[in-house]
Coordinates of C-alpha atoms in Angstrom, one line a residue:
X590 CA -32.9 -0.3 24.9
X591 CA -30.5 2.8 26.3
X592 CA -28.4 0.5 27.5
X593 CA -28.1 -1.6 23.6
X594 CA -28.1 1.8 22.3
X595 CA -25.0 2.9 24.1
X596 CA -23.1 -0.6 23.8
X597 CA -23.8 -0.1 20.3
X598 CA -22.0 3.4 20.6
X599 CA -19.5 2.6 22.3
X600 CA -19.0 -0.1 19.6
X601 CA -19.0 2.3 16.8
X602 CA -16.3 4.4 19.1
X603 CA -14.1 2.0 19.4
X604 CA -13.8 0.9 15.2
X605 CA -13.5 4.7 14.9
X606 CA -10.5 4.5 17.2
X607 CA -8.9 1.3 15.6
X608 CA -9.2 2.6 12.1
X609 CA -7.7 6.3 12.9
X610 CA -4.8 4.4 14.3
X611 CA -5.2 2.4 10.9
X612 CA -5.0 5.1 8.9
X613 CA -2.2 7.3 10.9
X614 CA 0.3 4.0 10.8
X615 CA -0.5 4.0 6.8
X616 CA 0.3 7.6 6.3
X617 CA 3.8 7.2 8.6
X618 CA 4.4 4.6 5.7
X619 CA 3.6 6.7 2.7
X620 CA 5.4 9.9 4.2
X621 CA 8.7 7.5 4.6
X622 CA 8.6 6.1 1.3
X623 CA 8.0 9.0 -0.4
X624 CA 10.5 10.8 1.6
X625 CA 13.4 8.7 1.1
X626 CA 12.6 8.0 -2.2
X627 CA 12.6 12.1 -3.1
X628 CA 15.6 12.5 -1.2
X629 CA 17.7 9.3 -2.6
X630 CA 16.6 11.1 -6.5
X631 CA 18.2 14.3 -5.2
X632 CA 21.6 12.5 -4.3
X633 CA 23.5 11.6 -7.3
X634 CA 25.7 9.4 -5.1
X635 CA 23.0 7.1 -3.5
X636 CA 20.6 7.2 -6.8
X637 CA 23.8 5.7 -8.8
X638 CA 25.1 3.0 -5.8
X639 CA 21.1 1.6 -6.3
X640 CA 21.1 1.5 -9.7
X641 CA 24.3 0.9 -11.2
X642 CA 24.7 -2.5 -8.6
X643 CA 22.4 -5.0 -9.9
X644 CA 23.0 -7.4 -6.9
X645 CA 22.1 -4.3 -4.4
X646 CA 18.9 -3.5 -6.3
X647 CA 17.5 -6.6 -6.3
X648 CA 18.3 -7.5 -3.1
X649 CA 16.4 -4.4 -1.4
X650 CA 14.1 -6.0 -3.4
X651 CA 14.2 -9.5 -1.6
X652 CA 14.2 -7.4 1.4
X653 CA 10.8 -5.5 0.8
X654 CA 9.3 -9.3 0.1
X655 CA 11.4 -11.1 3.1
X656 CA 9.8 -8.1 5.3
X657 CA 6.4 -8.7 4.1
X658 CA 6.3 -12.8 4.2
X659 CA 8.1 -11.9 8.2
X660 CA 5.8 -9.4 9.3
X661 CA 2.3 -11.5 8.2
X662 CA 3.5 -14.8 9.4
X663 CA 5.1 -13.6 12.8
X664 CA 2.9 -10.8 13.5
X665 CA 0.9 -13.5 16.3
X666 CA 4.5 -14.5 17.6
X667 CA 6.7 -10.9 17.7
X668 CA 5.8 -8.1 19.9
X669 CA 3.9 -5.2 18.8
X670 CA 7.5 -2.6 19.3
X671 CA 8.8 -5.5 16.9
X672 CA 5.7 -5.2 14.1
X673 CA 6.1 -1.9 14.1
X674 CA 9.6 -1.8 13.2
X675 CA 9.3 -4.4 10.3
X676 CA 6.6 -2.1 8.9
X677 CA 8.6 1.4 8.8
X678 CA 12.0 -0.9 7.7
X679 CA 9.6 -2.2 4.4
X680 CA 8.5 1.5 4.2
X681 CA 12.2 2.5 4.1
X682 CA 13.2 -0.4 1.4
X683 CA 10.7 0.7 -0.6
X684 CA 11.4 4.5 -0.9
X685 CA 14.6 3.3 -1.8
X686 CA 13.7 1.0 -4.6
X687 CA 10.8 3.6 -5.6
X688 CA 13.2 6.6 -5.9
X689 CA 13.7 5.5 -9.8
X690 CA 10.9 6.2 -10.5
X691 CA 11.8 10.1 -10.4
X692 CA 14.5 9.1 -13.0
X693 CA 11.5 8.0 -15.4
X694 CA 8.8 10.5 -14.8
X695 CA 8.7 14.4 -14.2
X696 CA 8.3 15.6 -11.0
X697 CA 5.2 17.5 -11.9
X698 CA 3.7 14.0 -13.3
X699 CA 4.7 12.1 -9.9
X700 CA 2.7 14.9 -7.7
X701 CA 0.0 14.9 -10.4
X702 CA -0.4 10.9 -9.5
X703 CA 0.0 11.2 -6.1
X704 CA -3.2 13.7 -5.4
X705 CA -5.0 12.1 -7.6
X706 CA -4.4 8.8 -5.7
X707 CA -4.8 10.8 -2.2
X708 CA -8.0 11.7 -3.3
X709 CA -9.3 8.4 -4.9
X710 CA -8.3 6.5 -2.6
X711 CA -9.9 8.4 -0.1
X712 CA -13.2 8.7 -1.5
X713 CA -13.0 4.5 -1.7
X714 CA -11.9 4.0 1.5
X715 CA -15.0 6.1 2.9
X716 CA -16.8 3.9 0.9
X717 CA -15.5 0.4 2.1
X718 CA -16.0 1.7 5.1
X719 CA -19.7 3.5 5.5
X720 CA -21.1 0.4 3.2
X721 CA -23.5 -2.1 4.5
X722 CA -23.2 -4.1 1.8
X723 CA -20.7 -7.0 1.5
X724 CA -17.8 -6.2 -0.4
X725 CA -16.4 -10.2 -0.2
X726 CA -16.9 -10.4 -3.9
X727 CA -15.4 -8.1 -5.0
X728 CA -12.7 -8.9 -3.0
X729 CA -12.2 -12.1 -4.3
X730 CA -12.4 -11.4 -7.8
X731 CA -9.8 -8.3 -7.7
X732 CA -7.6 -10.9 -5.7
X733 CA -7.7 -13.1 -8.8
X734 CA -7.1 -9.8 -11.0
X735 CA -4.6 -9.5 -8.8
X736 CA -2.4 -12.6 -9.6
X737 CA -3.6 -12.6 -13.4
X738 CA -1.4 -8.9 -13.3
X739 CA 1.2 -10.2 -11.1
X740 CA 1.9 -13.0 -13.8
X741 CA 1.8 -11.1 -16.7
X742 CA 4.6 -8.6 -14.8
X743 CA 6.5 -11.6 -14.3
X744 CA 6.6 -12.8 -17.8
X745 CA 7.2 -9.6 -19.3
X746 CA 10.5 -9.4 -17.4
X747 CA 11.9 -12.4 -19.5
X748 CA 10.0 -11.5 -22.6
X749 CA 9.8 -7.4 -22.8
X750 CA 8.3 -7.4 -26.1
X751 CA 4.8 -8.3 -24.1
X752 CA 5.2 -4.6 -22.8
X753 CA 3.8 -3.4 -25.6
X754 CA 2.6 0.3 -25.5
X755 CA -1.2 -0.6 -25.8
X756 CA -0.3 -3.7 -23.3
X757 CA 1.2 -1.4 -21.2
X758 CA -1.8 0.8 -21.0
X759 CA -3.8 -2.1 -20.5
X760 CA -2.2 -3.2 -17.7
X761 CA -2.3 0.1 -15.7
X762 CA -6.2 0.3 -16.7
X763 CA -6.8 -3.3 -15.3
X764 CA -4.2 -2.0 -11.9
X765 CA -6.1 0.8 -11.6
X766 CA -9.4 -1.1 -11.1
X767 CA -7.9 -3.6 -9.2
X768 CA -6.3 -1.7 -6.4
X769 CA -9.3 0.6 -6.7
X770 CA -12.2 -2.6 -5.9
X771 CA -8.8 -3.6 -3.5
X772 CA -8.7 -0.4 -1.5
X773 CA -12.7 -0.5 -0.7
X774 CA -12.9 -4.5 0.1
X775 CA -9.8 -3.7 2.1
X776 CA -10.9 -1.0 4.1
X777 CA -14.3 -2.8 5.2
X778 CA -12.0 -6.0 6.0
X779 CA -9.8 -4.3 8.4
X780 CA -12.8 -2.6 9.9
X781 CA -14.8 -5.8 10.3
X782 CA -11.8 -7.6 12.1
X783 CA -10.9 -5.1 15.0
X784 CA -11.9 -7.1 18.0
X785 CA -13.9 -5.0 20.5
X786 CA -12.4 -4.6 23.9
X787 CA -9.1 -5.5 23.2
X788 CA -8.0 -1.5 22.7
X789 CA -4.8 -0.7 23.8
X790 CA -3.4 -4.0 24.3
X791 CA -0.5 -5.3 22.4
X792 CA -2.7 -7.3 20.0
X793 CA -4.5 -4.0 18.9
X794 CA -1.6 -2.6 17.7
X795 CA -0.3 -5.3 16.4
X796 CA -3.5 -5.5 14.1
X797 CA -3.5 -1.8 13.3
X798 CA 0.0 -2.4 12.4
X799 CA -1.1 -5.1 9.9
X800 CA -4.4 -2.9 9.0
X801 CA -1.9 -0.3 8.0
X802 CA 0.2 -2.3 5.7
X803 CA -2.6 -3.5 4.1
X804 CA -3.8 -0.4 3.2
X805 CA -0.3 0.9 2.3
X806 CA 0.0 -1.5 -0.5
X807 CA -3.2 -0.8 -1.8
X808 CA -2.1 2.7 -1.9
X809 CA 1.4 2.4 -3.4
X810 CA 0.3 0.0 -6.0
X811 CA -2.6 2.6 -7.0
X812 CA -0.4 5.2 -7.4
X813 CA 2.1 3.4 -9.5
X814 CA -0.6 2.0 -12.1
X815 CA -2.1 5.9 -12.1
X816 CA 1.5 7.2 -12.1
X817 CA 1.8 4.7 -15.6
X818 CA -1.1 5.8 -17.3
X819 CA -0.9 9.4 -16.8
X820 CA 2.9 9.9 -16.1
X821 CA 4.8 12.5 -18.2
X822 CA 8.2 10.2 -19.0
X823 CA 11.6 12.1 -18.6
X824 CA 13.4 12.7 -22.3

């Protein structure tokens, strides 16, 4: 029985280890992002080269995507030094694509959205997390959420009348509960798939890497549906 009970400890180490490294890799993102994005909004010079060239803008934005699609279909073939700089080059693309968002909202607004993300999503990861209870449903019917939202986004871009100010708040309501059942589901995922005894090889970091964007994404897109709902705009 000592011996279970320790196997069993040295268990619960170990996922303690994996998600730290999780977690750390996540915040690396978010402090890039938000860093280059606050400094590109303080440069008059690079704010107008992203903005006023369509062609530019849009293809950091086929950039954030091609890095994603690379990095989750060639994580099992590239090294982990290789995973690792696909993730902070897709943290970089988006601060850059993000800064405009200090162009719509006040600054005051955009740190107002941020802690209260920091915080939410904090209290949901510690949930996903501690829970015994199976969070697979959830998952799946936030992932279907999930492309409902994406295609009404899409649509909107050809047909901006959809964007209605009640539709708009709409949408951010039904992003903020999405990311939010997202964030938990996620959380207990990436827990549930660290494989025990591989720590330190190249396949752990390669899955903390991948752990990491996960939870990155969950946290930028929570941010930006809070940051639309309770944003101060710019006049």
């Amino acid at each position: 029985m000592d011996s279970m009970q320790r196997t069993d400890y040295s268990i619960t180490e170990e996922t303690a280890r994996f998600m730290s490294g999780v977690y750390k890799w996540m915040c690396i993102g978010i402090l890039i992002t938000f860093g280059i994005s606050y400094y590109v909004s303080i440069t008059p010079s690079l704010i107008q080269t992203i903005l006023m060239n369509k062609i530019l803008f849009y293809g950091l934005i086929i950039a954030e995507l091609g890095a994603v699609i690379y990095l989750s279909a060639m994580v099992n073939k590239i090294s982990a030094m290789s995973a690792t700089m696909v993730y902070i080059i897709y943290s970089a693309l988006t601060g850059l694509t993000m800064s405009v968002i200090f162009l719509v909202y006040t600054k005051e607004s955009i740190q107002s959205a941020f802690i209260l993300t920091s915080f939410s999503f904090a209290g949901l990861s510690i949930f996903g997390y501690m829970t015994k209870k199976d969070l697979g449903p959830i998952g799946t019917f936030c992932h279907m959420g999930l492309w409902g939202l994406i295609g009404f986004g899409f649509i909107s871009l050809f047909f901006p009348s959809m964007m209605t100010s009640t539709a708009s708040k709409v949408y951010g309501i039904a992003g903020v509960i999405i990311f939010s059942g997202l964030t938990a589901y996620d959380t207990q995922k990436i827990k549930n798939m660290n494989i025990i005894g591989n720590e330190g090889t190249e396949e752990d970091h390669k899955e903390t890497i991948m752990g990491a964007l996960t939870l990155y994404l969950d946290f930028i897109n929570l941010f930006l549906h809070i940051l639309r709902l309770m944003g101060n705009r710019r006049k």
